[in-house]
Structures are given as structure tokens and as C-alpha cells.
Tab-separated table of C-alpha atoms in Angstrom:
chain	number	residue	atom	x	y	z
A	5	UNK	CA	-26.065	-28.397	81.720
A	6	UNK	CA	-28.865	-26.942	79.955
A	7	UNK	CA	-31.673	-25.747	82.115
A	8	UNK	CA	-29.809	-25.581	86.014
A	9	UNK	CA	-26.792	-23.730	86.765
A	10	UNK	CA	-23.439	-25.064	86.979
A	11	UNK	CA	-22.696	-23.931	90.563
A	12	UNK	CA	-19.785	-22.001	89.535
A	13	UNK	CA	-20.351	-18.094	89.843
A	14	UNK	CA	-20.467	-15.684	87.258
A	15	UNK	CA	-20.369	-11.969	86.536
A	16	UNK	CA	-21.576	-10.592	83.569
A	17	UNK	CA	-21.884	-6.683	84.122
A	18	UNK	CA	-19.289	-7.128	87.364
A	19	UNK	CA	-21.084	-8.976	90.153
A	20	UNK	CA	-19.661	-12.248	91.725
A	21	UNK	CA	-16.886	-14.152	89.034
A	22	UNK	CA	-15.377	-17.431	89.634
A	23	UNK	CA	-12.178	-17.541	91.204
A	24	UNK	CA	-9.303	-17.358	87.816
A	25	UNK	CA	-8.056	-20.660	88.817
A	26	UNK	CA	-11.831	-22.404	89.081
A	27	UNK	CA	-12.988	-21.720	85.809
A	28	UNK	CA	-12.552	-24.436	82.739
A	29	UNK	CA	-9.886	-23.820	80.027
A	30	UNK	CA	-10.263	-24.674	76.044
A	31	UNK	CA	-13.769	-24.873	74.997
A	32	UNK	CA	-17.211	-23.090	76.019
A	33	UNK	CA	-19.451	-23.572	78.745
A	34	UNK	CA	-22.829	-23.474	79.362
A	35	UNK	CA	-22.995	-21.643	82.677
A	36	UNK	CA	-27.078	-21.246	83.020
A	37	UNK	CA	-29.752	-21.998	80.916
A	38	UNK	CA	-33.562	-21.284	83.230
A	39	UNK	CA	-35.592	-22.219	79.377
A	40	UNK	CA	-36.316	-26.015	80.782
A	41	UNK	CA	-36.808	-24.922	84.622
A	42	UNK	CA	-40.666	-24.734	85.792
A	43	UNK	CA	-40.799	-20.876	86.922
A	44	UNK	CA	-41.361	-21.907	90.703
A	45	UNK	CA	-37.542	-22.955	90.387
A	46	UNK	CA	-36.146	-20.359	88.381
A	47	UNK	CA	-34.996	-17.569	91.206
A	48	UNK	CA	-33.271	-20.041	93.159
A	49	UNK	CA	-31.515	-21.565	89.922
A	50	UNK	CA	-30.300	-17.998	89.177
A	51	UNK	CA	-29.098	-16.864	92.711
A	52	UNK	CA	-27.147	-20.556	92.802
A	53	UNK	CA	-25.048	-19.824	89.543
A	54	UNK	CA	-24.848	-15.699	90.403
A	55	UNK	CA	-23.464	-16.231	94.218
A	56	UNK	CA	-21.873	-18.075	96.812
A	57	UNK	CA	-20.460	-17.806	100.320
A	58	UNK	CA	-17.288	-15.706	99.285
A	59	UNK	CA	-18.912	-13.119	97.039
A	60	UNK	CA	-22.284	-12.458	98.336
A	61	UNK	CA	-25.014	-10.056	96.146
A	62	UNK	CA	-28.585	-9.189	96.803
A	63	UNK	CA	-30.725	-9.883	93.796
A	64	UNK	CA	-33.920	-8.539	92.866
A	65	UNK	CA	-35.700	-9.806	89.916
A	66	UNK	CA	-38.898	-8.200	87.948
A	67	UNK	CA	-42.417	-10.139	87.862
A	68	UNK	CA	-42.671	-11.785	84.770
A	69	UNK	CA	-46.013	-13.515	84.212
A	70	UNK	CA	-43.733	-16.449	82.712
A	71	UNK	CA	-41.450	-16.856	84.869
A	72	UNK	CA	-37.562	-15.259	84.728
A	73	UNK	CA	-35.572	-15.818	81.610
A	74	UNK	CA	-31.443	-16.252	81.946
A	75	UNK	CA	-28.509	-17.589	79.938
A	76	UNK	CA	-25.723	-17.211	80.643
A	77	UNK	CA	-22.203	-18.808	78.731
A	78	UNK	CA	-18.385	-18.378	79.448
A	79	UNK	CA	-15.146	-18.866	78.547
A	80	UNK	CA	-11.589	-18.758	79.594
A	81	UNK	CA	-9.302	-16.746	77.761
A	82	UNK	CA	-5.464	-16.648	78.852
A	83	UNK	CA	-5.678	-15.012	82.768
A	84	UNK	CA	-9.364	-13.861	81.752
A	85	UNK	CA	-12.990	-15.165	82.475
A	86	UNK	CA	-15.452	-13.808	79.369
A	87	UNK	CA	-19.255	-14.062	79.908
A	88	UNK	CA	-22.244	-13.365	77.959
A	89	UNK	CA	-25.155	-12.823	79.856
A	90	UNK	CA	-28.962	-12.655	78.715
A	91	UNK	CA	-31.899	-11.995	80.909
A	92	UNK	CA	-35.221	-10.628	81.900
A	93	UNK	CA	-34.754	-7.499	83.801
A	94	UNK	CA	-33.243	-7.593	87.649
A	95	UNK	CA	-31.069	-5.342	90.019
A	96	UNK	CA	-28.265	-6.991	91.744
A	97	UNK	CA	-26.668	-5.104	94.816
A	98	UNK	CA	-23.589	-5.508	96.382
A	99	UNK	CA	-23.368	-3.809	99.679
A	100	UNK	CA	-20.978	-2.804	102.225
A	101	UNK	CA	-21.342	-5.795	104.437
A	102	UNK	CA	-21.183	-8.207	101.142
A	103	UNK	CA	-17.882	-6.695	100.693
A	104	UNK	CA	-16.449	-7.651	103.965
A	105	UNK	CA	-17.251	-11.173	102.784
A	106	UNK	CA	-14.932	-10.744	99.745
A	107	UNK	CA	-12.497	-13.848	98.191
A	108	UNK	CA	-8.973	-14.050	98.845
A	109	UNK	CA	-8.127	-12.590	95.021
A	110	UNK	CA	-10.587	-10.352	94.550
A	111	UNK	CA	-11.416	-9.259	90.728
A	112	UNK	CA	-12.229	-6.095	88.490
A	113	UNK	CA	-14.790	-6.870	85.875
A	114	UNK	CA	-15.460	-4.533	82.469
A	115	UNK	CA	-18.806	-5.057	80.750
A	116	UNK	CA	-20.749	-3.901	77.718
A	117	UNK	CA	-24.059	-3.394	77.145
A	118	UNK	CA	-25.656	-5.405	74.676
A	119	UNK	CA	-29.081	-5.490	74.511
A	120	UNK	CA	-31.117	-2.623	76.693
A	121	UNK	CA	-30.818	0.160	78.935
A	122	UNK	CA	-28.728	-0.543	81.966
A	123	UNK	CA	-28.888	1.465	85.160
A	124	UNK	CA	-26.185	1.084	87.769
A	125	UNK	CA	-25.050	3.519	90.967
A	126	UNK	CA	-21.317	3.649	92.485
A	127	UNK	CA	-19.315	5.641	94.837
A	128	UNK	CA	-22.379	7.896	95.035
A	129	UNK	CA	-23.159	8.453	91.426
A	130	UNK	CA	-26.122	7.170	89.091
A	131	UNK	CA	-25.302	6.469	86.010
A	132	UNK	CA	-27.156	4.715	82.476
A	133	UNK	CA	-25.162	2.812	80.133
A	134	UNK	CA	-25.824	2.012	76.368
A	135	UNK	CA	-23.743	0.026	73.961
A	136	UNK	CA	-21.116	2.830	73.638
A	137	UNK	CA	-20.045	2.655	76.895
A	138	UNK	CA	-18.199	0.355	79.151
A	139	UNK	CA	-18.791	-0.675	82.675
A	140	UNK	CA	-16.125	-1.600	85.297
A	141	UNK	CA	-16.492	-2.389	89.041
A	142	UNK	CA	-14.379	-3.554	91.440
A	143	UNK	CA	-15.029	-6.304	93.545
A	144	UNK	CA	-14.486	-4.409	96.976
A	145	UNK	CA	-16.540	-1.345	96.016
A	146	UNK	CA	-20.479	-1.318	96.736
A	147	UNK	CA	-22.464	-0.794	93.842
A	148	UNK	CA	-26.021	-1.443	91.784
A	149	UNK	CA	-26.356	-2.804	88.482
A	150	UNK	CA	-29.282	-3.740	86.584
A	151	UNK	CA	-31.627	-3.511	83.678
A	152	UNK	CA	-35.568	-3.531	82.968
A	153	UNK	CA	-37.243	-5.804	80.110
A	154	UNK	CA	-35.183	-7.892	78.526
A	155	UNK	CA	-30.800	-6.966	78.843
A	156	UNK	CA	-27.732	-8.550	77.693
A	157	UNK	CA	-24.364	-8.046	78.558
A	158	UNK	CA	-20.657	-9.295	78.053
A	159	UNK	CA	-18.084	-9.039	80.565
A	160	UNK	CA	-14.576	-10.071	81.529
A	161	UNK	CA	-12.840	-10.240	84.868
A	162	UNK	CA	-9.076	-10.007	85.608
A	163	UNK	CA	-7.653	-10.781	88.776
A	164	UNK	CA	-6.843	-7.323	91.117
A	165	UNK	CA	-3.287	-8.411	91.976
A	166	UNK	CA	-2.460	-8.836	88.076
A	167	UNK	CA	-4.442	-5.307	87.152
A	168	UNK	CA	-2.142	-3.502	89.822
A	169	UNK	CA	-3.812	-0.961	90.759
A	170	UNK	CA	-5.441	0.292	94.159
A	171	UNK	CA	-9.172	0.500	94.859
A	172	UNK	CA	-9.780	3.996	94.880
A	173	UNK	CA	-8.357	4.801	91.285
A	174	UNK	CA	-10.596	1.872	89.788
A	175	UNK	CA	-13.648	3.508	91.467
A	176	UNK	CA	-11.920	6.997	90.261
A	177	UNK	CA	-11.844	6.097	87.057
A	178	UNK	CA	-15.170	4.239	86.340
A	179	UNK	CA	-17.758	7.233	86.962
A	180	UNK	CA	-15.602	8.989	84.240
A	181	UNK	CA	-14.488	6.985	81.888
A	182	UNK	CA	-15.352	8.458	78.762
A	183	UNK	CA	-12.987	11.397	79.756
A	184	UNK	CA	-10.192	9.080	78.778
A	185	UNK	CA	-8.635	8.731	75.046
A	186	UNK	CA	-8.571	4.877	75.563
A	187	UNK	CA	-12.489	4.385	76.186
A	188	UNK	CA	-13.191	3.910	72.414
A	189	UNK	CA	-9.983	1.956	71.681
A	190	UNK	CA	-11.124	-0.470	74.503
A	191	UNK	CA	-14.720	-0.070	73.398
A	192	UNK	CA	-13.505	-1.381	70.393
A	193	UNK	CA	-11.168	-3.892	71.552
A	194	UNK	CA	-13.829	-6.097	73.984
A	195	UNK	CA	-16.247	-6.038	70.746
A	196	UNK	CA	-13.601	-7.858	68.661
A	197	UNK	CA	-13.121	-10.143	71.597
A	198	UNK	CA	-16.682	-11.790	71.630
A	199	UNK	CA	-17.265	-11.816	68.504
A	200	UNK	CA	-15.347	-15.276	68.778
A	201	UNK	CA	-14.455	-16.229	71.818
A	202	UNK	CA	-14.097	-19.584	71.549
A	203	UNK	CA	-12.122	-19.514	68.898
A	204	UNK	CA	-9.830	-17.286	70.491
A	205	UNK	CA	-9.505	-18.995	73.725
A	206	UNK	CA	-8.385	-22.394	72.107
A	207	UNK	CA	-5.690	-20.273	69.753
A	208	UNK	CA	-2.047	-20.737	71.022
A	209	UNK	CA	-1.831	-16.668	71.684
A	210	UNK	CA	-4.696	-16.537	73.739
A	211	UNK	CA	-2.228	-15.767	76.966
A	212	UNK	CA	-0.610	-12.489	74.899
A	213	UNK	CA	-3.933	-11.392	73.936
A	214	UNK	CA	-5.312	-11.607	77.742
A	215	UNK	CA	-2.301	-9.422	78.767
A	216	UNK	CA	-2.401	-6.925	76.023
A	217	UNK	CA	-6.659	-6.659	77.074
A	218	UNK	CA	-5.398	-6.299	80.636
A	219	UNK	CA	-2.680	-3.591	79.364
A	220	UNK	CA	-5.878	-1.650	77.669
A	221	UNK	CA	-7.931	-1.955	80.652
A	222	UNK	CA	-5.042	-0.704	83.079
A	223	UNK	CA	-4.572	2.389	80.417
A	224	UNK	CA	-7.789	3.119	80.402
A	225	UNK	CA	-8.525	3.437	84.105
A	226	UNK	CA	-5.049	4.769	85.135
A	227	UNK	CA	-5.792	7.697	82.151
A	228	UNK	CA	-9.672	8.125	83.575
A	229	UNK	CA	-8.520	8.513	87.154
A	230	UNK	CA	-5.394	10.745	87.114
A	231	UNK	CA	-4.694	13.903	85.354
A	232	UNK	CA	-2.727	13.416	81.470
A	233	UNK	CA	0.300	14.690	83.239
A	234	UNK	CA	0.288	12.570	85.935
A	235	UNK	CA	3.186	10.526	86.016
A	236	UNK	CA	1.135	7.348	86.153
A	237	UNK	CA	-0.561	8.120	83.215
A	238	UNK	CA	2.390	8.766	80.940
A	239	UNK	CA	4.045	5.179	81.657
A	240	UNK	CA	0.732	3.285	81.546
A	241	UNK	CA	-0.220	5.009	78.786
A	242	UNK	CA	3.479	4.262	77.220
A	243	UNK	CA	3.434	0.482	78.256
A	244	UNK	CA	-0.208	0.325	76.621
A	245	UNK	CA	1.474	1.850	73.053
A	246	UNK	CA	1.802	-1.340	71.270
A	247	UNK	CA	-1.281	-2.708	72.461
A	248	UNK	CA	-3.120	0.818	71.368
A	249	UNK	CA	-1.557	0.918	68.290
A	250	UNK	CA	-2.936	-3.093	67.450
A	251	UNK	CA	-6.282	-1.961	68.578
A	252	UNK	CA	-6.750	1.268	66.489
A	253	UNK	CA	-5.210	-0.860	63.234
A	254	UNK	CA	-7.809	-3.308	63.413
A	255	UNK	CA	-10.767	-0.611	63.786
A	256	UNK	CA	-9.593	0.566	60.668
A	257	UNK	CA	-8.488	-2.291	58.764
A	258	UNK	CA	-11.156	-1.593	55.921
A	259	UNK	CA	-9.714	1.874	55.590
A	260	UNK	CA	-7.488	1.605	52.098
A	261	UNK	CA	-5.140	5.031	53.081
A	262	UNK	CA	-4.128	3.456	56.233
A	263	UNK	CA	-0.454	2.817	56.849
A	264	UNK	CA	2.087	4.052	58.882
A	265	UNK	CA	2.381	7.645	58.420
A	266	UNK	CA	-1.176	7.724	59.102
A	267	UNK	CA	-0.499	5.203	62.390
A	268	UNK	CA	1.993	7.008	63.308
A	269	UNK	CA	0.287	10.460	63.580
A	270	UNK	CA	-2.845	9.336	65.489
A	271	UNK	CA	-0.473	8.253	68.192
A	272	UNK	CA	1.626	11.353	67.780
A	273	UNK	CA	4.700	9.165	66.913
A	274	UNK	CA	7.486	9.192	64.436
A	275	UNK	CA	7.461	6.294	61.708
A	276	UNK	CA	10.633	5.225	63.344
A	277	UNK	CA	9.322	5.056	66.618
A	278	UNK	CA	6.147	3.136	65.258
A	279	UNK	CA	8.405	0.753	63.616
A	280	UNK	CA	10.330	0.465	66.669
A	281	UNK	CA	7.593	0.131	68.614
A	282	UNK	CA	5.549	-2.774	66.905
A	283	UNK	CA	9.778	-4.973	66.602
A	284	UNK	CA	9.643	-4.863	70.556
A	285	UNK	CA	5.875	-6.540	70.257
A	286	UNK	CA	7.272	-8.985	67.713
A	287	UNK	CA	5.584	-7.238	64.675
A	288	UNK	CA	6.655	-6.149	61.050
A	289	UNK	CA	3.879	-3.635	60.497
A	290	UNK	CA	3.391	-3.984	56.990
A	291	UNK	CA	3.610	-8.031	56.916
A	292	UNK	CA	0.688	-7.954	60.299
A	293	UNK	CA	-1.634	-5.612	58.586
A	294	UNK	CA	-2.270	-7.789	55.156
A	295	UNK	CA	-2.419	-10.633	57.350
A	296	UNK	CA	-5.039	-9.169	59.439
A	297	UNK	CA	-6.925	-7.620	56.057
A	298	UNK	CA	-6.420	-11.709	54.765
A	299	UNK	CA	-8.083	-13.059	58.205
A	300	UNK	CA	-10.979	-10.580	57.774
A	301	UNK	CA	-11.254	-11.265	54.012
A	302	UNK	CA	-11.634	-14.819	55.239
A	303	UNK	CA	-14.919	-14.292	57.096
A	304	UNK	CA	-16.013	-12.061	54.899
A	305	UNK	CA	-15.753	-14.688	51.734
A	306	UNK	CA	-17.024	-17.695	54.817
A	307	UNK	CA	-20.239	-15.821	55.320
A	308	UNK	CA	-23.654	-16.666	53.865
A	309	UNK	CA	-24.655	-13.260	54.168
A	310	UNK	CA	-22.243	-11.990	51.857
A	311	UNK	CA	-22.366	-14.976	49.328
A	312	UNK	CA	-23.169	-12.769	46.705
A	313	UNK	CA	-20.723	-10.379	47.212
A	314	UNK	CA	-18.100	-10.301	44.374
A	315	UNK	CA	-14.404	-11.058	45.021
A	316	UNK	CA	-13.270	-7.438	43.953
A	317	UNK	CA	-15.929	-6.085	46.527
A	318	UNK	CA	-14.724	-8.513	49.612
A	319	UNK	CA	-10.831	-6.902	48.879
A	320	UNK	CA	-12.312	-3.246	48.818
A	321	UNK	CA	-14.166	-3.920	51.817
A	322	UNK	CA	-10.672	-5.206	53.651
A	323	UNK	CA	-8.456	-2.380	52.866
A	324	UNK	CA	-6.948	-3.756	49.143
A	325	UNK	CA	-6.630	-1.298	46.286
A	326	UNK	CA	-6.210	-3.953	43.852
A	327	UNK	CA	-7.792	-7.092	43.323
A	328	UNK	CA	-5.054	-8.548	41.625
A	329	UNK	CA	-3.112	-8.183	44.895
A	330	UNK	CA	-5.472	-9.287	47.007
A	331	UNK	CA	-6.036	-12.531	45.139
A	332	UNK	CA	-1.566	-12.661	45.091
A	333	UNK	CA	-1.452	-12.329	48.585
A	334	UNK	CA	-4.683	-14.504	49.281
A	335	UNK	CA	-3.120	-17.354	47.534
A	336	UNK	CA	0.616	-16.755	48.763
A	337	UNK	CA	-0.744	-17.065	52.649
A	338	UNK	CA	-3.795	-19.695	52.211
A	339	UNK	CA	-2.119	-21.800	48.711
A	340	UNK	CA	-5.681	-21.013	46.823
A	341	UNK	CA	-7.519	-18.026	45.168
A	342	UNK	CA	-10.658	-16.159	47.309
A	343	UNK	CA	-12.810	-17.840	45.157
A	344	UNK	CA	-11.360	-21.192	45.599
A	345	UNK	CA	-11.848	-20.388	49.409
A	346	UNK	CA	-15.258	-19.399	48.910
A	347	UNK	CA	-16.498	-22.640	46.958
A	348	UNK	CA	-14.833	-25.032	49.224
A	349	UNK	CA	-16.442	-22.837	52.687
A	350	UNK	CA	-19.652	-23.318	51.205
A	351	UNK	CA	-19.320	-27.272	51.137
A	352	UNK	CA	-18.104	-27.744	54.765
A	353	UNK	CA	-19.262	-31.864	54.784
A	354	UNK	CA	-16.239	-32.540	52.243
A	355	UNK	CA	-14.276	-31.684	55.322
């Protein structure tokens, strides 16, 4: 597929995604590539993979002396569409009368901004993002998005009817997102998500870990649009717990004093509620913490950058006290030391 599109739209940064039930499942795809196309070619190329007949967008690209630049890759993760988009700078507008054109099962897509400056307007407000902040449009709202120079972004897509929740409070919430306590658990959430995505969307609990992102994303725009004692916000933001309390864990996995009481207080909780809590999600707390602080020792020990980096360091840097107990629990969940791990990632032909 490399250098035409694939015919199948996309939507980095919330303009036109494939249909939930269109898109491939189990491995990566290679959505848009314009490198190979002469520049002459490249505009058409790009509008072909960004629209079709049901979900309609007006594109505007900037003069580059060498033509546009794009690439654009996906994946399918549980009930969600993930895209990483990379591009020379364009607007893309999606107007009232595109709207009225809209797909049967319209979607709700939540970006971040990689790479640039990005400018976008909805219901009536300008707005810049950075990479602190998140993005979200509805399908059936008008809006602008865009960057100058070269921008990247990542976005995912879930369907409206599985989100649940009306027009008006998605366009509520995303002109003030940050106002809600969930932005920077989310934040944090979608940049754990791409940093492998197609290693997560081949893993058996890919379909959990699409609802629990679509639990985040329905807390987060649910707390954003309503008032904190709004009804609605108290059970969303009590159905979300679990999936709040995973998220805030693994941003501070490195952190050696964290453990429940700590957990527990963040999410003004008692222990026993924690505890109770994380049983209904099918966790022991203490068990699914070292064996998230293994999994990141893992990459940490896989990683040429950090070849150097001695054993004792790697378990400091994932949340162990001890060395000694890191390298008993390494070997009691792997059946080898760290450094045993290490030696044999570094000679991956043997495999």
C-alpha cells in the first residue's frame, strides 16, 4: 500500500473514520503513504483516503514547493479504530451541510497532539492545542481542525451508540475539558495506548481495554459537561473508578511509596473500598502492580538505549526497593534472572 491510499477513511484529529465494522482486525495497516506519489497526484491521493460519500470534509492544504507530505497508519483495537497521522500543514472543515450527509453510526473521535501547534474552532469557540491536551469532536457537530508546517496526531474513534451520550454534552464538554479531574488521567491513558498498539490490539484483552478507554472517555466528557454534583457525573464518574484507579497506578508505577493507602487517598477511598473495588475488575492489587512494575522492567532491560543501565538501576526505576526482590520476582514470573533476560533480548536471531 505504500505510496496511494487504501480507500478506507480515516480520522486522525476527528474528521471522517471508517465505519467500526469496515476496518481490519489483528495486525497494522498502512492507511496512506504520499512519499512515492509525483506531487501532481498527491491532493487527490489524500482527499481519497480522508473522505467519502457518507462523511464528507472540505480540505485545504498549504503550498509546499515539494509537494504535500502524509502518512497515515491504523489499527483496530477491541470496538476502537487508533490512527497516527503525520503531515504537512492543512485545515479540514466539516460544515453544516457535510453533517446532514452523516453515516448511519456516527462516531466521536479523541486526539492528541503530537508534533506542532494545532488550531481548531467548535460550537463557536477557537481554540490551540499542544501535547497536553486532548481533542474530541463529534461526528454531527461542525468544526475546523488543522495545523501549519509539519503536525502529527493520534486519534481513536468509538462508535456514538456505544459512548451513550447525546450531542450537545460531547460538544459541552470538549471546549472545556481541562476543567475536568479525568483530562490528565485520560491524557495519560491514550499515551500508553500508542506507544504499542499493535501489540495491544493482537493481545487477548484488547476488547476489556477498548471498554475501560471508552469508560475514561465517557468520564471525562460527562465530568467536563455537567456540574460535579450532577447526578450524571457521580455514576459515570463511579462506573469509571476501576478504570481511574488502573490509569493513575500505571502513571506512577516508578514511584517506590506507592501502594494502597496512597491509591486509596487520591481517589478519596477507603483501603477496603479500593480492595473491593479492583475484586469486581478481577484484580488483586498487590499481585497487578509487580506484574505491571515486571512488564515495564521488561522494556526497560529490552531497550538499546538503556543497555548500559545496571540491573539495580532498571528495579529503582520500576518502583522496587530491593534488588534482591526484583530479581525473586523477575525470575518467579519470567523462569530467568533480569540479566538472563537482558543477554538473551540482545541476541533476538537465536529466536
Amino acid at each position: 500500500m505504500h505510496g496511494r491510499a487504501t480507500g478506507r477513511p480515516v480520522s486522525p484529529g476527528g474528521w471522517a473514520p471508517p465505519h467500526p465494522k469496515t476496518a481490519l482486525e489483528g495486525w497494522f495497516v498502512l492507511l496512506l503513504d504520499l512519499e512515492d506519489l509525483a506531487p501532481r497526484d498527491r491532493v487527490d491521493a489524500f482527499r481519497h483516503a480522508m473522505t467519502d460519500n457518507s462523511v464528507p470534509n472540505e480540505i485545504v492544504h498549504e503550498e509546499c514547493e515539494t509537494g504535500i507530505s502524509a502518512r497515515i497508519e491504523g489499527w483496530r483495537m477491541g470496538g476502537l479504530d487508533l490512527f497516527d497521522m503525520r503531515s504537512s500543514g492543512l485545515e479540514v472543515r466539516r460544515t453544516a451541510k457535510h453533517v446532514r450527509q452523516h453515516r448511519d453510526r456516527p462516531v466521536v473521535s479523541v486526539s492528541l497532539q503530537t508534533q506542532g501547534i494545532h488550531r481548531a474552532e467548535q460550537a463557536g469557540t477557537r481554540f490551540t492545542l499542544g501535547p497536553q491536551d486532548i481533542c474530541v469532536f463529534h461526528e454531527l457537530a461542525p468544526r475546523t481542525y488543522g495545523w501549519s508546517g509539519h503536525g502529527a496526531s493520534q486519534a481513536l474513534t468509538v462508535d456514538m451508540e456505544h459512548l451513550g451520550l447525546p450531542v450537545d454534552t460531547v460538544i459541552r464538554a470538549s471546549v472545556r475539558l481541562r476543567s475536568s479531574p479525568v483530562h490528565d488521567l485520560l491524557l495519560g491513558h491514550l499515551r500508553s495506548l500508542f506507544r504499542d498498539p499493535g501489540r495491544l490490539e493482537a493481545d487477548p484483552g484488547a476488547g476489556a481495554l477498548a471498554n475501560a478507554t471508552t469508560d475514561l472517555v465517557r468520564a471525562l466528557l460527562t465530568s467536563a459537561a455537567h456540574d460535579e454534583r450532577d447526578q450524571r457525573v457521580r455514576e459515570a464518574m463511579d462506573n469509571s473508578l476501576a478504570t481511574r484507579i488502573m490509569a493513575y497506578t500505571r502513571r506512577h508505577l516508578t514511584d517506590p511509596d506507592l501502594g494502597p493507602e496512597r491509591i486509596a487517598a487520591e481517589h478519596a477511598i477507603s483501603k477496603r473500598q479500593l480492595y473491593v473495588v479492583l475484586a469486581r475488575a478481577g484484580l488483586r492489587l498487590e499481585q497487578w502492580l509487580i506484574a505491571e512494575r515486571l512488564e515495564a522492567a521488561c522494556q526497560l532491560l529490552a531497550s538499546p538505549r538503556h543497555a548500559t543501565l545496571p540491573v539495580s538501576a532498571v528495579a529503582a526505576r520500576c518502583g522496587f526497593t530491593s534488588p534482591s526482590h526484583f530479581t525473586r520476582r523477575f525470575r518467579a514470573a519470567y523462569g530467568i534472572t533480569p540479566s538472563e533476560w537482558r543477554r538473551h533480548r540482545a541476541r533476538p536471531t537465536e529466536y
